[in-house]
Short mmCIF file of N, CA and C in Angstrom, two decimals:
data_model
loop_
_atom_site.label_atom_id
_atom_site.label_comp_id
_atom_site.label_asym_id
_atom_site.label_seq_id
_atom_site.Cartn_x
_atom_site.Cartn_y
_atom_site.Cartn_z
N UNK A 1 1.19 41.53 -2.58
CA UNK A 1 0.92 41.21 -1.20
C UNK A 1 1.86 41.93 -0.25
N UNK A 2 3.09 42.20 -0.68
CA UNK A 2 4.06 42.88 0.19
C UNK A 2 4.12 44.38 -0.07
N UNK A 3 3.23 44.92 -0.90
CA UNK A 3 3.25 46.35 -1.21
C UNK A 3 3.09 47.22 0.03
N UNK A 4 2.40 46.75 1.03
CA UNK A 4 2.14 47.56 2.23
C UNK A 4 3.30 47.55 3.21
N UNK A 5 4.30 46.70 2.99
CA UNK A 5 5.44 46.63 3.90
C UNK A 5 6.39 47.79 3.61
N UNK A 6 6.72 48.53 4.62
CA UNK A 6 7.69 49.62 4.50
C UNK A 6 9.03 49.09 4.99
N UNK A 7 10.02 49.19 4.12
CA UNK A 7 11.36 48.70 4.50
C UNK A 7 11.93 49.62 5.58
N UNK A 8 12.39 49.02 6.65
CA UNK A 8 13.00 49.77 7.74
C UNK A 8 14.41 49.26 7.95
N UNK A 9 15.30 50.14 8.41
CA UNK A 9 16.64 49.69 8.78
C UNK A 9 17.00 50.33 10.10
N UNK A 10 17.84 49.67 10.83
CA UNK A 10 18.22 50.14 12.15
C UNK A 10 19.43 51.06 12.01
N UNK A 11 19.32 52.29 12.53
CA UNK A 11 20.39 53.28 12.50
C UNK A 11 20.53 53.84 13.90
N UNK A 12 21.70 53.68 14.48
CA UNK A 12 21.93 54.24 15.81
C UNK A 12 20.96 53.72 16.84
N UNK A 13 20.54 52.47 16.72
CA UNK A 13 19.66 51.89 17.72
C UNK A 13 18.19 52.17 17.51
N UNK A 14 17.82 52.88 16.43
CA UNK A 14 16.40 53.10 16.16
C UNK A 14 16.14 52.83 14.69
N UNK A 15 14.90 52.59 14.35
CA UNK A 15 14.56 52.29 12.98
C UNK A 15 14.34 53.58 12.20
N UNK A 16 14.85 53.58 10.95
CA UNK A 16 14.77 54.73 10.07
C UNK A 16 14.04 54.33 8.80
N UNK A 17 13.01 55.05 8.45
CA UNK A 17 12.29 54.77 7.23
C UNK A 17 13.01 55.45 6.07
N UNK A 18 13.09 54.78 4.91
CA UNK A 18 13.80 55.36 3.76
C UNK A 18 13.29 56.74 3.37
N UNK A 19 11.98 56.98 3.44
CA UNK A 19 11.47 58.30 3.04
C UNK A 19 11.92 59.39 4.01
N UNK A 20 12.21 59.05 5.26
CA UNK A 20 12.72 60.04 6.22
C UNK A 20 14.10 60.51 5.81
N UNK A 21 14.93 59.61 5.32
CA UNK A 21 16.27 59.96 4.85
C UNK A 21 16.17 60.94 3.68
N UNK A 22 15.28 60.67 2.75
CA UNK A 22 15.10 61.57 1.61
C UNK A 22 14.56 62.93 2.07
N UNK A 23 13.68 62.92 3.03
CA UNK A 23 13.13 64.17 3.58
C UNK A 23 14.25 64.99 4.24
N UNK A 24 15.15 64.33 4.95
CA UNK A 24 16.27 65.03 5.60
C UNK A 24 17.21 65.66 4.57
N UNK A 25 17.47 64.94 3.48
CA UNK A 25 18.32 65.50 2.42
C UNK A 25 17.66 66.74 1.81
N UNK A 26 16.38 66.65 1.53
CA UNK A 26 15.65 67.78 0.96
C UNK A 26 15.64 68.97 1.92
N UNK A 27 15.51 68.70 3.21
CA UNK A 27 15.52 69.76 4.22
C UNK A 27 16.85 70.52 4.19
N UNK A 28 17.97 69.81 4.15
CA UNK A 28 19.28 70.45 4.13
C UNK A 28 19.45 71.30 2.87
N UNK A 29 19.07 70.75 1.72
CA UNK A 29 19.20 71.51 0.47
C UNK A 29 18.35 72.77 0.49
N UNK A 30 17.13 72.67 0.98
CA UNK A 30 16.25 73.83 1.06
C UNK A 30 16.78 74.86 2.07
N UNK A 31 17.29 74.39 3.19
CA UNK A 31 17.83 75.30 4.22
C UNK A 31 19.03 76.07 3.69
N UNK A 32 19.97 75.38 3.04
CA UNK A 32 21.17 76.04 2.51
C UNK A 32 20.80 77.04 1.42
N UNK A 33 19.88 76.68 0.53
CA UNK A 33 19.46 77.59 -0.52
C UNK A 33 18.79 78.83 0.07
N UNK A 34 17.94 78.64 1.06
CA UNK A 34 17.24 79.76 1.69
C UNK A 34 18.21 80.71 2.36
N UNK A 35 19.19 80.17 3.08
CA UNK A 35 20.12 81.04 3.81
C UNK A 35 21.20 81.63 2.91
N UNK A 36 21.88 80.81 2.13
CA UNK A 36 23.05 81.28 1.41
C UNK A 36 22.75 81.89 0.04
N UNK A 37 21.76 81.39 -0.67
CA UNK A 37 21.47 81.92 -2.00
C UNK A 37 20.36 82.96 -1.99
N UNK A 38 19.28 82.69 -1.28
CA UNK A 38 18.16 83.63 -1.23
C UNK A 38 18.34 84.70 -0.17
N UNK A 39 19.16 84.41 0.85
CA UNK A 39 19.41 85.32 1.97
C UNK A 39 18.11 85.74 2.66
N UNK A 40 17.22 84.79 2.82
CA UNK A 40 15.94 85.04 3.47
C UNK A 40 16.06 84.56 4.92
N UNK A 41 16.49 85.46 5.79
CA UNK A 41 16.80 85.10 7.17
C UNK A 41 15.55 84.73 7.97
N UNK A 42 14.45 85.41 7.71
CA UNK A 42 13.21 85.09 8.43
C UNK A 42 12.76 83.67 8.07
N UNK A 43 12.79 83.32 6.80
CA UNK A 43 12.40 81.97 6.38
C UNK A 43 13.41 80.94 6.87
N UNK A 44 14.70 81.32 6.92
CA UNK A 44 15.75 80.38 7.33
C UNK A 44 15.62 79.98 8.79
N UNK A 45 15.02 80.81 9.62
CA UNK A 45 14.88 80.49 11.05
C UNK A 45 14.14 79.18 11.28
N UNK A 46 13.24 78.83 10.39
CA UNK A 46 12.47 77.59 10.59
C UNK A 46 13.31 76.34 10.36
N UNK A 47 14.46 76.49 9.71
CA UNK A 47 15.31 75.34 9.43
C UNK A 47 16.36 75.08 10.51
N UNK A 48 16.79 76.12 11.21
CA UNK A 48 17.86 75.99 12.20
C UNK A 48 17.31 76.16 13.62
N UNK A 49 17.69 75.27 14.49
CA UNK A 49 17.28 75.32 15.88
C UNK A 49 17.82 76.58 16.56
N UNK A 50 17.05 77.19 17.46
CA UNK A 50 17.57 78.31 18.25
C UNK A 50 18.77 77.87 19.09
N UNK A 51 18.87 76.57 19.37
CA UNK A 51 19.98 76.02 20.16
C UNK A 51 21.01 75.31 19.28
N UNK A 52 21.14 75.77 18.06
CA UNK A 52 22.03 75.19 17.05
C UNK A 52 23.46 75.08 17.58
N UNK A 53 24.05 73.91 17.42
CA UNK A 53 25.42 73.66 17.88
C UNK A 53 26.35 73.72 16.67
N UNK A 54 27.33 74.61 16.74
CA UNK A 54 28.23 74.85 15.62
C UNK A 54 29.63 74.38 15.97
N UNK A 55 30.19 73.46 15.18
CA UNK A 55 31.54 72.95 15.41
C UNK A 55 32.56 73.54 14.43
N UNK A 56 32.14 74.36 13.48
CA UNK A 56 33.04 74.91 12.47
C UNK A 56 34.00 75.92 13.06
N UNK A 57 35.24 75.89 12.60
CA UNK A 57 36.23 76.88 13.02
C UNK A 57 36.01 78.23 12.34
N UNK A 58 35.15 78.26 11.31
CA UNK A 58 34.93 79.47 10.52
C UNK A 58 33.67 80.23 10.92
N UNK A 59 32.88 79.68 11.83
CA UNK A 59 31.57 80.25 12.14
C UNK A 59 31.39 80.36 13.65
N UNK A 60 30.93 81.52 14.10
CA UNK A 60 30.65 81.71 15.52
C UNK A 60 29.54 80.77 15.97
N UNK A 61 29.49 80.50 17.24
CA UNK A 61 28.55 79.54 17.81
C UNK A 61 27.10 79.96 17.62
N UNK A 62 26.24 78.96 17.51
CA UNK A 62 24.79 79.17 17.49
C UNK A 62 24.23 79.58 16.15
N UNK A 63 22.89 79.58 16.09
CA UNK A 63 22.19 79.98 14.86
C UNK A 63 22.53 81.41 14.48
N UNK A 64 22.60 82.30 15.47
CA UNK A 64 22.88 83.70 15.17
C UNK A 64 24.29 83.87 14.60
N UNK A 65 25.24 83.07 15.07
CA UNK A 65 26.59 83.11 14.51
C UNK A 65 26.59 82.77 13.03
N UNK A 66 25.83 81.75 12.65
CA UNK A 66 25.72 81.36 11.25
C UNK A 66 25.04 82.45 10.44
N UNK A 67 23.95 82.99 10.95
CA UNK A 67 23.23 84.03 10.22
C UNK A 67 24.08 85.29 10.09
N UNK A 68 24.83 85.64 11.13
CA UNK A 68 25.71 86.82 11.05
C UNK A 68 26.79 86.62 10.00
N UNK A 69 27.34 85.41 9.92
CA UNK A 69 28.33 85.12 8.88
C UNK A 69 27.73 85.39 7.51
N UNK A 70 26.56 84.85 7.26
CA UNK A 70 25.90 85.02 5.97
C UNK A 70 25.60 86.49 5.68
N UNK A 71 25.18 87.24 6.68
CA UNK A 71 24.87 88.65 6.50
C UNK A 71 26.10 89.49 6.17
N UNK A 72 27.28 89.03 6.62
CA UNK A 72 28.51 89.79 6.43
C UNK A 72 29.32 89.35 5.22
N UNK A 73 28.82 88.40 4.47
CA UNK A 73 29.48 87.94 3.25
C UNK A 73 28.88 88.73 2.08
N UNK A 74 29.70 89.07 1.07
CA UNK A 74 29.15 89.83 -0.06
C UNK A 74 27.91 89.17 -0.67
N UNK A 75 27.02 89.99 -1.23
CA UNK A 75 25.78 89.45 -1.81
C UNK A 75 26.03 88.56 -3.03
N UNK A 76 27.25 88.52 -3.50
CA UNK A 76 27.60 87.67 -4.64
C UNK A 76 27.81 86.20 -4.24
N UNK A 77 27.72 85.90 -2.94
CA UNK A 77 27.89 84.52 -2.47
C UNK A 77 26.93 83.60 -3.21
N UNK A 78 27.46 82.45 -3.59
CA UNK A 78 26.63 81.42 -4.22
C UNK A 78 27.00 80.08 -3.60
N UNK A 79 25.99 79.30 -3.25
CA UNK A 79 26.20 77.94 -2.78
C UNK A 79 25.65 76.97 -3.81
N UNK A 80 26.48 75.99 -4.20
CA UNK A 80 26.07 74.96 -5.14
C UNK A 80 26.20 73.60 -4.45
N UNK A 81 25.11 72.89 -4.28
CA UNK A 81 25.21 71.55 -3.70
C UNK A 81 25.63 70.54 -4.75
N UNK A 82 26.31 69.50 -4.29
CA UNK A 82 26.70 68.41 -5.17
C UNK A 82 26.17 67.11 -4.61
N UNK A 83 27.05 66.18 -4.35
CA UNK A 83 26.67 64.89 -3.79
C UNK A 83 26.10 65.07 -2.39
N UNK A 84 25.04 64.36 -2.11
CA UNK A 84 24.44 64.41 -0.77
C UNK A 84 24.09 62.98 -0.34
N UNK A 85 24.47 62.66 0.88
CA UNK A 85 24.17 61.34 1.43
C UNK A 85 23.57 61.52 2.82
N UNK A 86 22.78 60.53 3.22
CA UNK A 86 22.15 60.62 4.53
C UNK A 86 22.05 59.24 5.15
N UNK A 87 22.11 59.24 6.47
CA UNK A 87 21.92 58.03 7.25
C UNK A 87 21.29 58.45 8.56
N UNK A 88 20.10 57.98 8.80
CA UNK A 88 19.42 58.34 10.04
C UNK A 88 19.24 59.84 10.14
N UNK A 89 19.71 60.42 11.24
CA UNK A 89 19.55 61.85 11.48
C UNK A 89 20.69 62.69 10.93
N UNK A 90 21.62 62.07 10.19
CA UNK A 90 22.78 62.78 9.67
C UNK A 90 22.72 62.92 8.16
N UNK A 91 23.10 64.11 7.68
CA UNK A 91 23.19 64.39 6.25
C UNK A 91 24.56 65.00 5.99
N UNK A 92 25.21 64.54 4.92
CA UNK A 92 26.48 65.12 4.48
C UNK A 92 26.26 65.62 3.06
N UNK A 93 26.58 66.89 2.84
CA UNK A 93 26.46 67.46 1.50
C UNK A 93 27.82 68.03 1.09
N UNK A 94 28.25 67.67 -0.11
CA UNK A 94 29.49 68.15 -0.71
C UNK A 94 29.10 69.32 -1.60
N UNK A 95 29.64 70.49 -1.33
CA UNK A 95 29.21 71.66 -2.08
C UNK A 95 30.32 72.66 -2.33
N UNK A 96 29.99 73.68 -3.11
CA UNK A 96 30.93 74.75 -3.45
C UNK A 96 30.36 76.09 -3.00
N UNK A 97 31.18 76.85 -2.27
CA UNK A 97 30.87 78.24 -1.91
C UNK A 97 31.75 79.13 -2.79
N UNK A 98 31.14 80.03 -3.52
CA UNK A 98 31.88 80.95 -4.39
C UNK A 98 31.35 82.37 -4.20
N UNK A 99 32.12 83.34 -4.70
CA UNK A 99 31.68 84.73 -4.67
C UNK A 99 31.60 85.34 -3.30
N UNK A 100 32.41 84.86 -2.34
CA UNK A 100 32.33 85.39 -0.98
C UNK A 100 33.51 86.28 -0.62
N UNK A 101 34.30 86.66 -1.61
CA UNK A 101 35.38 87.62 -1.37
C UNK A 101 36.75 87.02 -1.20
N UNK A 102 36.87 85.70 -1.19
CA UNK A 102 38.19 85.06 -1.07
C UNK A 102 38.77 84.87 -2.47
N UNK A 103 40.09 84.72 -2.56
CA UNK A 103 40.70 84.54 -3.88
C UNK A 103 40.30 83.24 -4.59
N UNK A 104 39.91 82.22 -3.81
CA UNK A 104 39.47 80.95 -4.41
C UNK A 104 38.17 80.50 -3.75
N UNK A 105 37.42 79.67 -4.47
CA UNK A 105 36.19 79.09 -3.93
C UNK A 105 36.55 78.09 -2.83
N UNK A 106 35.56 77.80 -2.00
CA UNK A 106 35.70 76.74 -1.01
C UNK A 106 34.88 75.54 -1.45
N UNK A 107 35.47 74.36 -1.28
CA UNK A 107 34.76 73.11 -1.44
C UNK A 107 34.56 72.58 -0.03
N UNK A 108 33.32 72.28 0.31
CA UNK A 108 33.02 71.89 1.69
C UNK A 108 32.22 70.59 1.74
N UNK A 109 32.50 69.82 2.77
CA UNK A 109 31.64 68.71 3.15
C UNK A 109 30.99 69.14 4.46
N UNK A 110 29.72 69.46 4.39
CA UNK A 110 28.97 69.89 5.57
C UNK A 110 28.22 68.69 6.13
N UNK A 111 28.39 68.48 7.42
CA UNK A 111 27.76 67.37 8.12
C UNK A 111 26.74 67.96 9.08
N UNK A 112 25.50 67.56 8.93
CA UNK A 112 24.43 68.13 9.75
C UNK A 112 23.65 67.04 10.46
N UNK A 113 23.29 67.34 11.69
CA UNK A 113 22.42 66.45 12.45
C UNK A 113 21.05 67.09 12.53
N UNK A 114 20.04 66.30 12.28
CA UNK A 114 18.66 66.77 12.25
C UNK A 114 17.88 66.12 13.38
N UNK A 115 17.08 66.93 14.04
CA UNK A 115 16.23 66.44 15.12
C UNK A 115 14.87 67.09 14.98
N UNK A 116 13.83 66.30 14.94
CA UNK A 116 12.45 66.80 14.81
C UNK A 116 12.27 67.76 13.64
N UNK A 117 12.94 67.46 12.53
CA UNK A 117 12.76 68.24 11.32
C UNK A 117 13.49 69.56 11.25
N UNK A 118 14.46 69.80 12.14
CA UNK A 118 15.27 71.03 12.05
C UNK A 118 16.74 70.69 12.24
N UNK A 119 17.60 71.57 11.75
CA UNK A 119 19.04 71.37 11.85
C UNK A 119 19.49 71.77 13.25
N UNK A 120 20.13 70.84 13.95
CA UNK A 120 20.51 71.09 15.35
C UNK A 120 22.02 71.10 15.58
N UNK A 121 22.80 70.56 14.64
CA UNK A 121 24.24 70.49 14.86
C UNK A 121 24.96 70.42 13.52
N UNK A 122 26.18 71.01 13.48
CA UNK A 122 26.92 71.12 12.22
C UNK A 122 28.42 70.97 12.43
N UNK A 123 29.05 70.22 11.52
CA UNK A 123 30.50 70.12 11.40
C UNK A 123 30.82 70.36 9.93
N UNK A 124 32.05 70.74 9.62
CA UNK A 124 32.42 70.86 8.21
C UNK A 124 33.90 70.56 8.00
N UNK A 125 34.20 70.24 6.77
CA UNK A 125 35.57 70.09 6.29
C UNK A 125 35.64 70.97 5.05
N UNK A 126 36.56 71.93 5.05
CA UNK A 126 36.62 72.92 3.97
C UNK A 126 38.01 72.95 3.36
N UNK A 127 38.06 73.01 2.03
CA UNK A 127 39.32 73.14 1.30
C UNK A 127 39.18 74.25 0.27
N UNK A 128 40.30 74.93 -0.02
CA UNK A 128 40.33 75.84 -1.16
C UNK A 128 40.20 75.00 -2.43
N UNK A 129 39.41 75.49 -3.38
CA UNK A 129 39.24 74.74 -4.63
C UNK A 129 40.49 74.84 -5.49
N UNK A 130 40.98 73.71 -5.93
CA UNK A 130 42.16 73.67 -6.79
C UNK A 130 41.79 74.11 -8.21
N UNK A 131 42.71 74.80 -8.83
CA UNK A 131 42.54 75.18 -10.24
C UNK A 131 43.01 74.02 -11.12
N UNK A 132 42.76 74.14 -12.40
CA UNK A 132 43.22 73.12 -13.34
C UNK A 132 44.74 72.98 -13.24
N UNK A 133 45.44 74.11 -13.13
CA UNK A 133 46.90 74.10 -13.08
C UNK A 133 47.44 73.48 -11.79
N UNK A 134 46.72 73.65 -10.70
CA UNK A 134 47.24 73.15 -9.41
C UNK A 134 46.74 71.75 -9.03
N UNK A 135 45.83 71.20 -9.82
CA UNK A 135 45.28 69.88 -9.51
C UNK A 135 46.23 68.79 -9.98
N UNK A 136 46.85 68.11 -9.04
CA UNK A 136 47.78 67.02 -9.38
C UNK A 136 47.07 65.86 -10.07
N UNK A 137 45.80 65.65 -9.75
CA UNK A 137 45.05 64.57 -10.38
C UNK A 137 44.55 64.96 -11.78
N UNK A 138 44.51 66.27 -12.04
CA UNK A 138 43.96 66.72 -13.31
C UNK A 138 42.44 66.73 -13.32
N UNK A 139 41.83 66.45 -12.17
CA UNK A 139 40.37 66.40 -12.06
C UNK A 139 39.86 67.51 -11.15
N UNK A 140 38.66 68.01 -11.42
CA UNK A 140 38.09 69.04 -10.55
C UNK A 140 37.69 68.46 -9.20
N UNK A 141 37.70 69.30 -8.17
CA UNK A 141 37.31 68.89 -6.82
C UNK A 141 35.79 68.84 -6.66
N UNK A 142 35.08 69.53 -7.56
CA UNK A 142 33.63 69.63 -7.46
C UNK A 142 33.05 69.58 -8.86
N UNK A 143 32.07 68.74 -9.06
CA UNK A 143 31.41 68.66 -10.37
C UNK A 143 32.32 68.06 -11.44
N UNK A 144 31.97 68.35 -12.69
CA UNK A 144 32.69 67.77 -13.82
C UNK A 144 33.68 68.74 -14.47
N UNK A 145 33.65 70.01 -14.06
CA UNK A 145 34.49 71.02 -14.68
C UNK A 145 35.18 71.88 -13.64
N UNK A 146 36.34 72.40 -14.01
CA UNK A 146 37.03 73.37 -13.16
C UNK A 146 36.27 74.69 -13.24
N UNK A 147 36.33 75.47 -12.17
CA UNK A 147 35.63 76.75 -12.16
C UNK A 147 36.45 77.86 -12.80
N UNK A 148 37.74 77.61 -13.05
CA UNK A 148 38.58 78.65 -13.67
C UNK A 148 38.60 78.56 -15.18
#
């Protein structure tokens, strides 16, 4: 009898359907794969707003700033997503950037705001990935294994 009821929860003053949260997570994963791994800039345009707001200290403002960063990174760049969480219009993905020319990989928590099915705003927290020798906890920062 209750099969037709869709569970809703209030997020930021509006109701959010659970399937919308899952759709937002899938959107972020597809967008990152398209831009960073496939390097398909024409396809990537559909994921990022032309008025994209960038808060990262590592990336120039706007969608073009992000795309230019990706175009200027070696083709060996690889993005690996890990844990992903979402609430309302926000998605946070914990991931690893490797093969971009730095001496160590970056572990990042990317925070994205989604509006009308496209990425409109971004913040990040980035750390150099610790090696097995430098990890005081003895645990990897990403996944189950050290990358070294």
